[in-house]
Amino acid sequence: MKYQGIIFDLDGVICSTDEYHYRSWKALADRLGIPFDRERNNLLRGVSRMDSLKIILEKSDKTYSEEEQIAFAEEKNALHRQLLSQMSPADLSDEVKNTLDTLRRAGLKLAIGSASKNTPFILERIGLGDFFDAVADGNCITHSKPHPEVFLKAAEMLGLKPAQCLVVEDAHAGVEAAVNGGFDCAAIGDARDDPRAAWHLKGVSDLLQQL
Ligand code: BG6
Ligand code: MG
């Protein structure tokens, strides 16, 4: 492989926690009477919690104070955490698990680059708490994707330059962040056809074709 490290987004790449984000935002939006569907949810992929809320509130007739917005974000996160707490290693697919193991055996360094502050909790739930060589997440960044900060941090933690790493992303904002940081990107899921990506994956196991 032309890369020495791979930086994975978490939600929607390693596991299907993107669905839990959708369900918990949908519950909040319904309670507030704000239109919100799966298409609009795609705009939230890779975007931080508060910025996601702001996108949802764009469709509201009302304006909400900063305190109300913080309370809404906490309400959403409580619902999200409830769903996450029910996860177990069974929620890590065989495809993802086998791909990670094969890449590791091939000598690649593996990292997470996620906007989520729930990253450590999710990794613990799915049995990957100690797996990755580096974890950069929403707890250690100040700029949201499409800013490249989270991927630059992950590469630095791996001791690699951006050109030596491949980023795997399901969010258009994440593909943009990777490119902004000087990384090649493999796009999957919702972002799969993003023309800025160097690779377009049907599944994570397609990465093994590059070995
Ligand atoms: C990203 C998700 O991984 O994390 C976004 O794609 C989410 O949808 C963001 O808003 C922040 O997540 P959290 O868990 O910190 O609210
Ligand atoms: Mg994602």
Tab-separated table of C-alpha atoms and ligand atoms in Angstrom:
chain	number	residue	atom	x	y	z
A	1	MET	CA	0.000	0.000	0.000
A	2	LYS	CA	1.241	3.517	-0.719
A	3	TYR	CA	0.175	4.627	2.799
A	4	GLN	CA	1.739	3.913	6.191
A	5	GLY	CA	-1.292	4.876	8.247
A	6	ILE	CA	-5.071	4.918	7.935
A	7	ILE	CA	-7.262	7.397	9.831
A	8	PHE	CA	-10.871	6.279	10.168
A	9	ASP	CA	-13.867	8.448	10.865
A	10	LEU	CA	-16.014	6.676	13.485
A	11	ASP	CA	-19.761	7.372	13.091
A	12	GLY	CA	-20.906	5.729	9.831
A	13	VAL	CA	-17.502	4.216	9.009
A	14	ILE	CA	-16.409	1.940	11.883
A	15	CYS	CA	-19.946	1.493	13.212
A	16	SER	CA	-23.520	2.538	12.434
A	17	THR	CA	-23.792	5.140	15.176
A	18	ASP	CA	-24.751	7.663	12.452
A	19	GLU	CA	-28.219	6.054	12.705
A	20	TYR	CA	-28.347	6.839	16.441
A	21	HIS	CA	-27.402	10.476	15.760
A	22	TYR	CA	-30.302	10.622	13.292
A	23	ARG	CA	-32.829	9.044	15.673
A	24	SER	CA	-31.929	11.284	18.599
A	25	TRP	CA	-31.937	14.496	16.513
A	26	LYS	CA	-35.251	13.383	14.961
A	27	ALA	CA	-36.823	12.929	18.419
A	28	LEU	CA	-35.716	16.436	19.431
A	29	ALA	CA	-36.857	18.008	16.139
A	30	ASP	CA	-40.277	16.305	16.397
A	31	ARG	CA	-40.711	17.533	19.968
A	32	LEU	CA	-39.945	21.096	18.846
A	33	GLY	CA	-42.133	20.778	15.720
A	34	ILE	CA	-39.207	21.340	13.358
A	35	PRO	CA	-39.131	19.536	9.986
A	36	PHE	CA	-36.226	17.089	9.845
A	37	ASP	CA	-35.646	14.026	7.674
A	38	ARG	CA	-32.835	11.688	6.608
A	39	GLU	CA	-31.834	13.941	3.720
A	40	ARG	CA	-31.402	16.913	6.037
A	41	ASN	CA	-29.603	14.614	8.480
A	42	ASN	CA	-26.894	14.037	5.851
A	43	LEU	CA	-25.909	17.716	6.284
A	44	LEU	CA	-24.997	16.907	9.903
A	45	ARG	CA	-22.486	14.158	9.096
A	46	GLY	CA	-19.081	15.097	10.452
A	47	VAL	CA	-20.445	18.345	11.915
A	48	SER	CA	-20.072	19.055	15.676
A	49	ARG	CA	-23.027	18.753	18.060
A	50	MET	CA	-23.680	22.508	18.442
A	51	ASP	CA	-23.216	23.211	14.723
A	52	SER	CA	-25.589	20.319	13.932
A	53	LEU	CA	-28.209	21.861	16.240
A	54	LYS	CA	-27.827	25.224	14.500
A	55	ILE	CA	-28.504	23.550	11.122
A	56	ILE	CA	-31.659	21.908	12.559
A	57	LEU	CA	-32.887	25.194	14.074
A	58	GLU	CA	-32.581	26.945	10.681
A	59	LYS	CA	-35.961	25.313	9.874
A	60	SER	CA	-37.610	26.624	13.055
A	61	ASP	CA	-39.918	29.683	13.141
A	62	LYS	CA	-38.716	30.480	16.644
A	63	THR	CA	-35.381	31.763	17.833
A	64	TYR	CA	-33.842	30.171	20.877
A	65	SER	CA	-31.444	31.637	23.425
A	66	GLU	CA	-27.917	30.272	23.859
A	67	GLU	CA	-29.000	28.561	27.119
A	68	GLU	CA	-31.972	26.908	25.408
A	69	GLN	CA	-29.696	25.696	22.616
A	70	ILE	CA	-27.248	24.196	25.117
A	71	ALA	CA	-30.169	22.421	26.825
A	72	PHE	CA	-31.374	21.050	23.446
A	73	ALA	CA	-27.901	19.733	22.646
A	74	GLU	CA	-27.757	18.060	26.064
A	75	GLU	CA	-31.209	16.567	25.529
A	76	LYS	CA	-30.123	15.115	22.188
A	77	ASN	CA	-26.892	13.785	23.638
A	78	ALA	CA	-28.739	12.067	26.512
A	79	LEU	CA	-30.933	10.226	23.988
A	80	HIS	CA	-27.872	9.388	21.886
A	81	ARG	CA	-25.968	8.052	24.926
A	82	GLN	CA	-28.970	5.897	25.835
A	83	LEU	CA	-28.760	4.235	22.416
A	84	LEU	CA	-24.953	3.960	22.589
A	85	SER	CA	-25.104	2.319	26.014
A	86	GLN	CA	-26.983	-0.610	24.459
A	87	MET	CA	-24.135	-1.317	22.033
A	88	SER	CA	-21.806	-4.282	22.428
A	89	PRO	CA	-18.965	-5.905	20.428
A	90	ALA	CA	-21.749	-7.527	18.346
A	91	ASP	CA	-22.281	-4.040	16.819
A	92	LEU	CA	-18.845	-4.184	15.209
A	93	SER	CA	-19.384	-5.904	11.859
A	94	ASP	CA	-17.224	-8.861	10.823
A	95	GLU	CA	-16.256	-6.900	7.704
A	96	VAL	CA	-14.874	-3.965	9.706
A	97	LYS	CA	-13.226	-6.191	12.312
A	98	ASN	CA	-11.502	-8.423	9.727
A	99	THR	CA	-10.401	-5.413	7.687
A	100	LEU	CA	-8.872	-3.707	10.734
A	101	ASP	CA	-7.085	-6.918	11.763
A	102	THR	CA	-5.726	-7.498	8.240
A	103	LEU	CA	-4.495	-3.900	7.895
A	104	ARG	CA	-2.797	-4.142	11.290
A	105	ARG	CA	-1.089	-7.421	10.304
A	106	ALA	CA	0.094	-5.722	7.099
A	107	GLY	CA	1.980	-3.246	9.314
A	108	LEU	CA	-0.234	-0.198	8.903
A	109	LYS	CA	-0.736	2.233	11.769
A	110	LEU	CA	-4.432	2.755	12.493
A	111	ALA	CA	-6.130	5.808	14.008
A	112	ILE	CA	-9.534	7.367	14.625
A	113	GLY	CA	-10.282	10.944	13.528
A	114	SER	CA	-13.814	11.766	14.697
A	115	ALA	CA	-15.714	14.927	15.652
A	116	SER	CA	-17.596	12.989	18.331
A	117	LYS	CA	-17.035	13.610	22.024
A	118	ASN	CA	-18.560	10.172	22.593
A	119	THR	CA	-15.684	8.445	20.762
A	120	PRO	CA	-14.038	6.814	23.846
A	121	PHE	CA	-17.441	5.540	25.045
A	122	ILE	CA	-18.324	4.054	21.632
A	123	LEU	CA	-14.913	2.397	21.163
A	124	GLU	CA	-15.253	0.841	24.625
A	125	ARG	CA	-18.787	-0.412	23.872
A	126	ILE	CA	-17.797	-2.136	20.606
A	127	GLY	CA	-14.655	-3.704	22.079
A	128	LEU	CA	-12.098	-1.406	20.399
A	129	GLY	CA	-11.177	0.583	23.518
A	130	ASP	CA	-7.502	-0.353	23.254
A	131	PHE	CA	-7.262	-1.168	19.564
A	132	PHE	CA	-6.167	2.001	17.765
A	133	ASP	CA	-2.624	3.403	17.719
A	134	ALA	CA	-4.065	6.923	18.064
A	135	VAL	CA	-7.463	8.468	18.764
A	136	ALA	CA	-8.169	12.113	17.873
A	137	ASP	CA	-11.760	13.124	18.631
A	138	GLY	CA	-14.181	15.912	19.537
A	139	ASN	CA	-12.589	16.188	22.983
A	140	CYS	CA	-9.236	17.393	21.649
A	141	ILE	CA	-10.155	19.782	18.804
A	142	THR	CA	-11.396	23.348	18.533
A	143	HIS	CA	-12.310	23.341	14.830
A	144	SER	CA	-15.027	21.178	13.285
A	145	LYS	CA	-14.651	19.377	9.934
A	146	PRO	CA	-14.211	20.612	7.151
A	147	HIS	CA	-11.265	22.041	9.117
A	148	PRO	CA	-8.518	19.390	8.982
A	149	GLU	CA	-7.517	19.721	12.673
A	150	VAL	CA	-8.760	16.303	13.821
A	151	PHE	CA	-6.939	14.455	11.021
A	152	LEU	CA	-3.737	16.501	11.474
A	153	LYS	CA	-3.823	15.600	15.191
A	154	ALA	CA	-4.310	11.907	14.413
A	155	ALA	CA	-1.413	11.897	11.908
A	156	GLU	CA	0.828	13.680	14.383
A	157	MET	CA	-0.051	11.137	17.084
A	158	LEU	CA	0.910	8.375	14.635
A	159	GLY	CA	4.179	10.170	13.851
A	160	LEU	CA	3.257	10.388	10.163
A	161	LYS	CA	2.880	13.190	7.607
A	162	PRO	CA	-0.533	13.732	5.939
A	163	ALA	CA	0.836	12.422	2.614
A	164	GLN	CA	1.653	9.102	4.343
A	165	CYS	CA	-1.928	8.611	5.590
A	166	LEU	CA	-5.276	7.738	4.043
A	167	VAL	CA	-8.478	9.111	5.627
A	168	VAL	CA	-11.699	7.041	5.425
A	169	GLU	CA	-14.872	9.182	5.578
A	170	ASP	CA	-18.656	8.971	5.077
A	171	ALA	CA	-19.241	12.752	5.329
A	172	HIS	CA	-18.714	15.335	2.581
A	173	ALA	CA	-17.425	17.684	5.321
A	174	GLY	CA	-14.927	14.966	6.261
A	175	VAL	CA	-13.730	14.439	2.688
A	176	GLU	CA	-13.211	18.195	2.448
A	177	ALA	CA	-11.340	18.193	5.782
A	178	ALA	CA	-9.028	15.429	4.575
A	179	VAL	CA	-8.250	17.205	1.308
A	180	ASN	CA	-7.751	20.521	3.161
A	181	GLY	CA	-5.169	18.788	5.363
A	182	GLY	CA	-3.229	17.291	2.447
A	183	PHE	CA	-4.557	13.727	2.924
A	184	ASP	CA	-5.860	11.310	0.309
A	185	CYS	CA	-9.397	10.296	1.157
A	186	ALA	CA	-11.352	7.084	0.659
A	187	ALA	CA	-15.049	7.990	0.600
A	188	ILE	CA	-17.784	5.582	1.663
A	189	GLY	CA	-21.532	5.630	2.328
A	190	ASP	CA	-23.230	8.994	1.892
A	191	ALA	CA	-20.012	10.645	0.598
A	192	ARG	CA	-18.984	7.734	-1.618
A	193	ASP	CA	-19.306	9.607	-4.922
A	194	ASP	CA	-17.595	12.763	-3.677
A	195	PRO	CA	-15.280	13.748	-6.559
A	196	ARG	CA	-12.640	15.091	-4.141
A	197	ALA	CA	-11.960	11.569	-2.846
A	198	ALA	CA	-9.091	9.518	-4.309
A	199	TRP	CA	-10.929	6.245	-3.603
A	200	HIS	CA	-14.611	5.322	-3.617
A	201	LEU	CA	-15.445	2.363	-1.370
A	202	LYS	CA	-18.513	0.091	-1.454
A	203	GLY	CA	-17.455	-1.285	1.919
A	204	VAL	CA	-14.531	-0.887	4.296
A	205	SER	CA	-13.083	-4.216	3.061
A	206	ASP	CA	-12.384	-2.564	-0.337
A	207	LEU	CA	-9.356	-1.046	1.449
A	208	LEU	CA	-7.725	-4.485	1.299
A	209	GLN	CA	-7.539	-4.232	-2.501
A	210	GLN	CA	-4.862	-1.581	-1.995
A	211	LEU	CA	-2.572	-3.901	-0.008
B	1	BG6	C1	-19.633	13.122	14.078
B	1	BG6	C2	-21.004	12.854	13.517
B	1	BG6	O1	-18.881	11.943	14.012
B	1	BG6	O2	-19.708	13.535	15.444
B	1	BG6	C3	-21.901	14.071	13.718
B	1	BG6	O3	-20.903	12.558	12.138
B	1	BG6	C4	-21.918	14.473	15.191
B	1	BG6	O4	-23.193	13.742	13.264
B	1	BG6	C5	-20.487	14.722	15.665
B	1	BG6	O5	-22.683	15.650	15.384
B	1	BG6	C6	-20.412	15.086	17.148
B	1	BG6	O6	-20.824	13.976	17.906
B	1	BG6	P1	-21.108	14.001	19.464
B	1	BG6	O7	-21.190	12.518	19.811
B	1	BG6	O8	-19.953	14.671	20.120
B	1	BG6	O9	-22.383	14.711	19.665
B	2	MG	MG	-19.055	9.901	9.894
